[in-house]
PDB file of C-alpha atoms in Angstrom:
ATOM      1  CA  UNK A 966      -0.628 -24.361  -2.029  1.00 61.00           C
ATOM      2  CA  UNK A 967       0.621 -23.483   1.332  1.00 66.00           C
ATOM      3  CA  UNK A 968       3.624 -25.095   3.094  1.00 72.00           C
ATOM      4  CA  UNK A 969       3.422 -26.321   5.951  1.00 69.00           C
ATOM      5  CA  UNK A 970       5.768 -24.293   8.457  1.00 66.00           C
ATOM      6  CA  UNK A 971       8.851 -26.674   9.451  1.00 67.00           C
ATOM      7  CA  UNK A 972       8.575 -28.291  13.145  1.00 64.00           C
ATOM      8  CA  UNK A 973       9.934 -26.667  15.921  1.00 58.00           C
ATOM      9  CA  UNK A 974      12.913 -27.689  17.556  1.00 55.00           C
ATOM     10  CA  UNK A 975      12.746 -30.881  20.393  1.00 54.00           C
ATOM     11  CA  UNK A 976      12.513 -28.987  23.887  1.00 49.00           C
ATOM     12  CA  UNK A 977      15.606 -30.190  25.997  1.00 49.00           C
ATOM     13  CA  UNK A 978      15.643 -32.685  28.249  1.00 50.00           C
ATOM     14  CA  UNK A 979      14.820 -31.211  31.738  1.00 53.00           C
ATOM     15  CA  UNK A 980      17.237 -30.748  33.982  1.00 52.00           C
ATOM     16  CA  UNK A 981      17.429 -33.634  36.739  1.00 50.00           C
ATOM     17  CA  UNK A 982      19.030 -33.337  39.843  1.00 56.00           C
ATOM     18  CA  UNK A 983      19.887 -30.362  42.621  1.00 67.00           C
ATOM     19  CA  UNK A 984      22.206 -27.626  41.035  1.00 80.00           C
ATOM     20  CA  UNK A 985      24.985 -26.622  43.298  1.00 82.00           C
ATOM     21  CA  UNK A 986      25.918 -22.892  42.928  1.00 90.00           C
ATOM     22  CA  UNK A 987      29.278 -21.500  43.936  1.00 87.00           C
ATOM     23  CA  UNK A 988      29.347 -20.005  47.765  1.00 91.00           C
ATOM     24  CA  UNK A 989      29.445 -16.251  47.872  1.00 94.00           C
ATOM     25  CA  UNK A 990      31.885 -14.592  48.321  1.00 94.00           C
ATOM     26  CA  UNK A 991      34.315 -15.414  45.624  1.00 96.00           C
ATOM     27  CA  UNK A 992      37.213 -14.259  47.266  1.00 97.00           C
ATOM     28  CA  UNK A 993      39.081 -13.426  43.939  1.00 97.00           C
ATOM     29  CA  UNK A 994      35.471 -11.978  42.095  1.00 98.00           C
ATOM     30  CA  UNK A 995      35.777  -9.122  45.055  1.00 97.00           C
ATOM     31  CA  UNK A 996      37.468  -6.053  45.386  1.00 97.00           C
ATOM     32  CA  UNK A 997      37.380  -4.245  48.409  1.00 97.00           C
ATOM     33  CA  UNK A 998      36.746  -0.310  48.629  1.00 96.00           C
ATOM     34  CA  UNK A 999      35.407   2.329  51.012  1.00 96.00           C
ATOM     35  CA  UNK A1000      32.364   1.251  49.648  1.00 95.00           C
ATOM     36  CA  UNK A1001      32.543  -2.441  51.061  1.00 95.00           C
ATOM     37  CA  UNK A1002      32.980  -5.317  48.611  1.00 97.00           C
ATOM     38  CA  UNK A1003      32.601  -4.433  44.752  1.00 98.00           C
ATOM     39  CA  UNK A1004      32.326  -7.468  42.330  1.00 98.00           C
ATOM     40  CA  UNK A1005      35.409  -7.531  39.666  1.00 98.00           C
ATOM     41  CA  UNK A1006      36.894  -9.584  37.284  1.00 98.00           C
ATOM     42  CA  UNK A1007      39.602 -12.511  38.612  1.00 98.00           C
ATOM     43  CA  UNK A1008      42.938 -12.239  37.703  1.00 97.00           C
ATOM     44  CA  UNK A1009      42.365 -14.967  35.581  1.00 98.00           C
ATOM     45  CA  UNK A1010      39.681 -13.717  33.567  1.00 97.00           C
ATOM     46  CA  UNK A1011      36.303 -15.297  35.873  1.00 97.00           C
ATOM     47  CA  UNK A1012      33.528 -13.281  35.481  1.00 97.00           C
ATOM     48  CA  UNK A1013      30.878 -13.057  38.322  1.00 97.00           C
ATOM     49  CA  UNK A1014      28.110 -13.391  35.758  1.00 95.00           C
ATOM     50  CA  UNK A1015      30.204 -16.452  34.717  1.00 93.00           C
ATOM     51  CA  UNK A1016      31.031 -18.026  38.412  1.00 95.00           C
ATOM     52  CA  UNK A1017      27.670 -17.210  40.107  1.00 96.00           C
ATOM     53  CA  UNK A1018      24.935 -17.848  36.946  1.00 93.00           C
ATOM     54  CA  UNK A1019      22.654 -21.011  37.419  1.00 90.00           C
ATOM     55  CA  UNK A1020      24.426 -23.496  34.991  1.00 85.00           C
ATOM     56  CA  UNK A1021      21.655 -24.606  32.246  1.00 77.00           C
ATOM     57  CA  UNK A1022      21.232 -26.841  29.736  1.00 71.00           C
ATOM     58  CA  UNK A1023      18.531 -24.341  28.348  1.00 68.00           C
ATOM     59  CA  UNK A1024      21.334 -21.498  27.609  1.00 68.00           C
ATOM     60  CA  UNK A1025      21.568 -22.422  24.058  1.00 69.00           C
ATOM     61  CA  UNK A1026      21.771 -20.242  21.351  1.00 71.00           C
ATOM     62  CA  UNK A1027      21.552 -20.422  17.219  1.00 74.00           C
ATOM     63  CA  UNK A1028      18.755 -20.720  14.875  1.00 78.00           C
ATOM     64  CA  UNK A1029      17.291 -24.052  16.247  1.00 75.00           C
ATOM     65  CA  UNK A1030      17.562 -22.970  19.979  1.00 74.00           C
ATOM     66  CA  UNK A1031      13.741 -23.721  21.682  1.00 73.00           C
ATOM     67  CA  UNK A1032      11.912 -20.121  22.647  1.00 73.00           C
ATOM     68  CA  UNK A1033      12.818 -19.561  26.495  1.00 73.00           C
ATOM     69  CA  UNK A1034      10.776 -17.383  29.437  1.00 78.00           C
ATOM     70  CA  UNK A1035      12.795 -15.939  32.273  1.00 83.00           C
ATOM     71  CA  UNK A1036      11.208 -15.416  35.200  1.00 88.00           C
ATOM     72  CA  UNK A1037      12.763 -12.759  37.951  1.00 93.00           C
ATOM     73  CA  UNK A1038      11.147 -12.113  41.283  1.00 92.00           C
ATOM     74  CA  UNK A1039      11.439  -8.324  41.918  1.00 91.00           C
ATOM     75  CA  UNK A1040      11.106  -6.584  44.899  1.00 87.00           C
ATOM     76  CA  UNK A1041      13.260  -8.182  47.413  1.00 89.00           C
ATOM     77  CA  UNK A1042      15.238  -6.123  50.409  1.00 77.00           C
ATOM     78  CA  UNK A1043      13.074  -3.162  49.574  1.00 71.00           C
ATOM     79  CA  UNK A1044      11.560  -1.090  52.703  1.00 66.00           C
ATOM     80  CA  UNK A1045       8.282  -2.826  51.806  1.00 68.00           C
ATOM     81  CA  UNK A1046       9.027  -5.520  49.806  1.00 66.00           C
ATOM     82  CA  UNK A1047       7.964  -8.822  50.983  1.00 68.00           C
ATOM     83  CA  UNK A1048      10.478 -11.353  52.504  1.00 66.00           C
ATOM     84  CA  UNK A1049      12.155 -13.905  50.962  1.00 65.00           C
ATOM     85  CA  UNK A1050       9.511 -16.458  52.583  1.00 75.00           C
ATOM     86  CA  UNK A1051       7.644 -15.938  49.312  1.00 81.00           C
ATOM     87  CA  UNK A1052      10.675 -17.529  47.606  1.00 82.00           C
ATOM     88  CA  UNK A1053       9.536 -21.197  49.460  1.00 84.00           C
ATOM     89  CA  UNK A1054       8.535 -23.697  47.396  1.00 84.00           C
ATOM     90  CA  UNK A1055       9.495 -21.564  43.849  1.00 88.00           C
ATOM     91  CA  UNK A1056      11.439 -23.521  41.568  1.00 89.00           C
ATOM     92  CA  UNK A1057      14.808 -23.117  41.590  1.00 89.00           C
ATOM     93  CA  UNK A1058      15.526 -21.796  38.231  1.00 88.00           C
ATOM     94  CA  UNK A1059      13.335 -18.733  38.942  1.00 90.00           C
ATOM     95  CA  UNK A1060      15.586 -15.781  39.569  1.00 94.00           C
ATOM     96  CA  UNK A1061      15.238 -13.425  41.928  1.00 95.00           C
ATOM     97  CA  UNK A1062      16.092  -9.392  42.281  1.00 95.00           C
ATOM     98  CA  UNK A1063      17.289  -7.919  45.836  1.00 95.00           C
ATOM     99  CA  UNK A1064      17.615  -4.302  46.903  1.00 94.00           C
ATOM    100  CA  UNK A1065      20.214  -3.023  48.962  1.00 94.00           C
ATOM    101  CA  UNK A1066      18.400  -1.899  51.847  1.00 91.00           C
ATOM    102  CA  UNK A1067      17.367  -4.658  53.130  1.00 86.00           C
ATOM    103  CA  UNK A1068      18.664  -6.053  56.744  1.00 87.00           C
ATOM    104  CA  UNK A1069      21.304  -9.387  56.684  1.00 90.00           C
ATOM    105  CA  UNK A1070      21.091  -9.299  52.547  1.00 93.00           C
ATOM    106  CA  UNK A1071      24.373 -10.929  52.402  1.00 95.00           C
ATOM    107  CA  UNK A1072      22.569 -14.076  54.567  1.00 93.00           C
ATOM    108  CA  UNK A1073      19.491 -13.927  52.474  1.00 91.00           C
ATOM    109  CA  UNK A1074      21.178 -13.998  48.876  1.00 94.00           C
ATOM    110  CA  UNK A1075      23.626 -16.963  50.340  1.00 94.00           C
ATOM    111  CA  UNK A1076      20.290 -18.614  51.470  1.00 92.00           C
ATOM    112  CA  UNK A1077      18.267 -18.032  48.057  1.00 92.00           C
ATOM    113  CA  UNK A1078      21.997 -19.323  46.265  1.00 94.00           C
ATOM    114  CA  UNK A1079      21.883 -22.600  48.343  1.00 92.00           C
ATOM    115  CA  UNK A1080      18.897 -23.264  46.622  1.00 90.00           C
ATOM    116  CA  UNK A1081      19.503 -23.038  43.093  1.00 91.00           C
ATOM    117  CA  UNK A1082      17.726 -19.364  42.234  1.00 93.00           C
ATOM    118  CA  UNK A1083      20.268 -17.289  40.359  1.00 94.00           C
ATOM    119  CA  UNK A1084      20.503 -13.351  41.886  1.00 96.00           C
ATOM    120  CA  UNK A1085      20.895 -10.008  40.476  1.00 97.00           C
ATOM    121  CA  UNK A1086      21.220  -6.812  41.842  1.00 97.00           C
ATOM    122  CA  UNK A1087      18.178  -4.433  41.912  1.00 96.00           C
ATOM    123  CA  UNK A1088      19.188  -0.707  41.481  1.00 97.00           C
ATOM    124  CA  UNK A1089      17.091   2.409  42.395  1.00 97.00           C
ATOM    125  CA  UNK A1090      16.705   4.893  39.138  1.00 98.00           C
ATOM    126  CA  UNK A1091      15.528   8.025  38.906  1.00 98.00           C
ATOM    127  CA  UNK A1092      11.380   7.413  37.425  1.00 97.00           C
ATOM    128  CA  UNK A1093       9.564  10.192  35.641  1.00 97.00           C
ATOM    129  CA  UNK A1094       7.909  11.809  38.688  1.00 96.00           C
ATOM    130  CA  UNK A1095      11.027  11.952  40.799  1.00 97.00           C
ATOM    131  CA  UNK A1096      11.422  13.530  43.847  1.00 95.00           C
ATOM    132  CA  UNK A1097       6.787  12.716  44.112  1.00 96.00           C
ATOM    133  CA  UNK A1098       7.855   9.017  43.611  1.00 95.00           C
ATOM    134  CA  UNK A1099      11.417   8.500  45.453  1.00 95.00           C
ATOM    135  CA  UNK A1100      13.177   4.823  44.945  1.00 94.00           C
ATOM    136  CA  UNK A1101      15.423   5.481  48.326  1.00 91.00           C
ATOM    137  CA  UNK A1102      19.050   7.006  49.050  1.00 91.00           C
ATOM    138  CA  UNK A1103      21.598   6.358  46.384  1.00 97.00           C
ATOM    139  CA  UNK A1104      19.348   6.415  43.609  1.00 98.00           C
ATOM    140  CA  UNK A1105      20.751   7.163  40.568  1.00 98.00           C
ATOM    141  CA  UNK A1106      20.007  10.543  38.933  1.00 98.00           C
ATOM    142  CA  UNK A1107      19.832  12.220  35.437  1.00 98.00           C
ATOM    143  CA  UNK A1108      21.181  15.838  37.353  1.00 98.00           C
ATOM    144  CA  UNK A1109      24.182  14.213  38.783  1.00 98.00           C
ATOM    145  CA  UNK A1110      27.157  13.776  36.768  1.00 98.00           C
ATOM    146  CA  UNK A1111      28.452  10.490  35.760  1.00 98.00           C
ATOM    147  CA  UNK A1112      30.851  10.005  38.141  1.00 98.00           C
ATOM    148  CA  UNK A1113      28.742  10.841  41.049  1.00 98.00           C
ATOM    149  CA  UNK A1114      26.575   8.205  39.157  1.00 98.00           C
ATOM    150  CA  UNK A1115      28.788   6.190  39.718  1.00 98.00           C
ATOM    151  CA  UNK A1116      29.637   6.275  43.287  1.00 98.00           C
ATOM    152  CA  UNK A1117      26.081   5.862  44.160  1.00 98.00           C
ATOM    153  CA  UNK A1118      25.974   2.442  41.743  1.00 98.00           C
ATOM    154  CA  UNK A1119      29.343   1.370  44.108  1.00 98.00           C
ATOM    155  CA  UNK A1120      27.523   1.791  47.481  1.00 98.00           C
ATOM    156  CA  UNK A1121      24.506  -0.267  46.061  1.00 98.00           C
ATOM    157  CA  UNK A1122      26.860  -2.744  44.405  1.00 98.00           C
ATOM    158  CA  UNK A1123      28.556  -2.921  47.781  1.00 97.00           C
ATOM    159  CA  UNK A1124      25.794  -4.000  50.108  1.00 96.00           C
ATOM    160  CA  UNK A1125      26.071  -8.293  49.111  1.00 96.00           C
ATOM    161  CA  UNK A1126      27.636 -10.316  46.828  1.00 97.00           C
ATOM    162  CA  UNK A1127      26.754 -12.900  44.899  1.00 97.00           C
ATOM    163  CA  UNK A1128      24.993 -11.494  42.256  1.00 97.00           C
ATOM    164  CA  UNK A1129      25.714 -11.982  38.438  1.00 97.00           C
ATOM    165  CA  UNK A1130      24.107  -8.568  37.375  1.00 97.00           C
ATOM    166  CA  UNK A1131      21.424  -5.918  38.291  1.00 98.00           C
ATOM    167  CA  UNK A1132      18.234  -4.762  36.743  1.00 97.00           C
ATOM    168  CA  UNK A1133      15.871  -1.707  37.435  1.00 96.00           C
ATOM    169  CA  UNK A1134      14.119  -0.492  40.333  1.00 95.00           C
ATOM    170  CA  UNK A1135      11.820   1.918  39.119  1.00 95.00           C
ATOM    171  CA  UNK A1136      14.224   4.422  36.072  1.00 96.00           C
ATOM    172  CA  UNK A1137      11.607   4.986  33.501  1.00 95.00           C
ATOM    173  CA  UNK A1138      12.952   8.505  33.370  1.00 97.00           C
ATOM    174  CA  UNK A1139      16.876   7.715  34.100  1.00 97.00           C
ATOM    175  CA  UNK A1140      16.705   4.517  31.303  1.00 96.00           C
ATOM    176  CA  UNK A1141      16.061   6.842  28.689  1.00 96.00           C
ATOM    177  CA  UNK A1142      18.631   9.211  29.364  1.00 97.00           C
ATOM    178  CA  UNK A1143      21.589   7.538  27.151  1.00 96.00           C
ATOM    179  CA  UNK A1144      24.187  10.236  28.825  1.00 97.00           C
ATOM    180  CA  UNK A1145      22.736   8.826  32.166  1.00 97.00           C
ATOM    181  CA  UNK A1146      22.812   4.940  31.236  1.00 98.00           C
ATOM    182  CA  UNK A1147      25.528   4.814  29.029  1.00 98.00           C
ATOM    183  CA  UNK A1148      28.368   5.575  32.227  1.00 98.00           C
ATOM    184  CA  UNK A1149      26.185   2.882  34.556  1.00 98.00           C
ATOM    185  CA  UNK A1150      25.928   0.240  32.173  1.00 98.00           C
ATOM    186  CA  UNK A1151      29.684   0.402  31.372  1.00 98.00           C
ATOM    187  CA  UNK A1152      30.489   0.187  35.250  1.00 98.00           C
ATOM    188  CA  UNK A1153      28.791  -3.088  35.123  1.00 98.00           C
ATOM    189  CA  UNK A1154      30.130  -4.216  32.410  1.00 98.00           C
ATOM    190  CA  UNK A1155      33.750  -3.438  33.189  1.00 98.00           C
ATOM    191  CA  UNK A1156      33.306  -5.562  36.625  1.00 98.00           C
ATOM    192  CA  UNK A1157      32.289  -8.871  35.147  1.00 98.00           C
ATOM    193  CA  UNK A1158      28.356  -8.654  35.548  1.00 97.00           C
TER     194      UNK A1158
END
């Protein structure tokens, strides 16, 4: 005879009420360079993954944790990527993705913060058909060494704050290239994202 499969787990309760998020900048989450402003970790340990993420009641974790989507809107301060009008009216715990060649992104990501939507960081890689299909200037390259690399993720990382990590723009070729990644995604990890 066949069991019947145990119950999943109660959803939780949904969240009621605005959610404030910190103002950008964090004066002690920044570190300033040539660059411009470069997130870091506080003296005191504060993460900017920690002090800028959406607070959630949904972040749980374990073996009876409810199945959870994530929804990121891509695209943002991008030569022609829409503007963040198409943000109005999403809900607030939709995250959204901004370039860093976009015009007054510091105002835009403190406007998108001031209502609720968590941000991250959207970084030009280098895509299979690269130089055909070019993300922009400072994109990050599997022919450059990694600390080259690495000045290039600094001058993106430097454009707006705000931000509790980065994903993708375009990298199919660069993501796959562990001697490539591996430098990058210790950079990011080493300042708090």
């Amino acid at each position: 005879a066949l069991e019947a499969p145990p119950p999943p787990p109660p959803m939780p309760e949904p969240a009621s009420g605005p959610i404030t998020l910190a103002s950008v900048p964090v004066p002690d989450l920044v570190e300033e360079t040539q660059y411009g402003p470069l997130p870091k970790v506080a003296a005191d340990g504060r993460r900017p993954i920690d002090v800028y993420s959406r607070p959630s009641q949904f972040a749980v974790t374990g073996p009876s944790a409810p199945p959870r989507v994530a929804i990121l809107v891509t695209g943002l301060g991008h030569r022609d990527g829409p503007s963040s009008d198409v943000l109005k009216g999403l809900p607030a715990p939709m995250s959204v993705a901004y370039g860093a060649y976009g015009r007054s992104l510091q105002e835009a990501v403190s406007e998108v913060r001031a209502e609720g939507h968590e941000v991250l960081l959207q970084v030009p890689l280098e895509p299979e058909n690269y130089p055909t299909v070019d993300p922009g200037p400072h994109t990050l390259l599997t022919t450059l060494p990694p600390q080259d690399n690495i000045k290039r993720l600094q001058w993106l990382m430097s454009r707006y704050t705000g931000y509790v990590g980065v994903t993708n723009h375009m990298g199919g070729k660069f993501q796959t290239t562990a001697e490539s990644l591996q430098p990058v995604l210790e950079e990011v990890k080493r300042r708090g994202l």
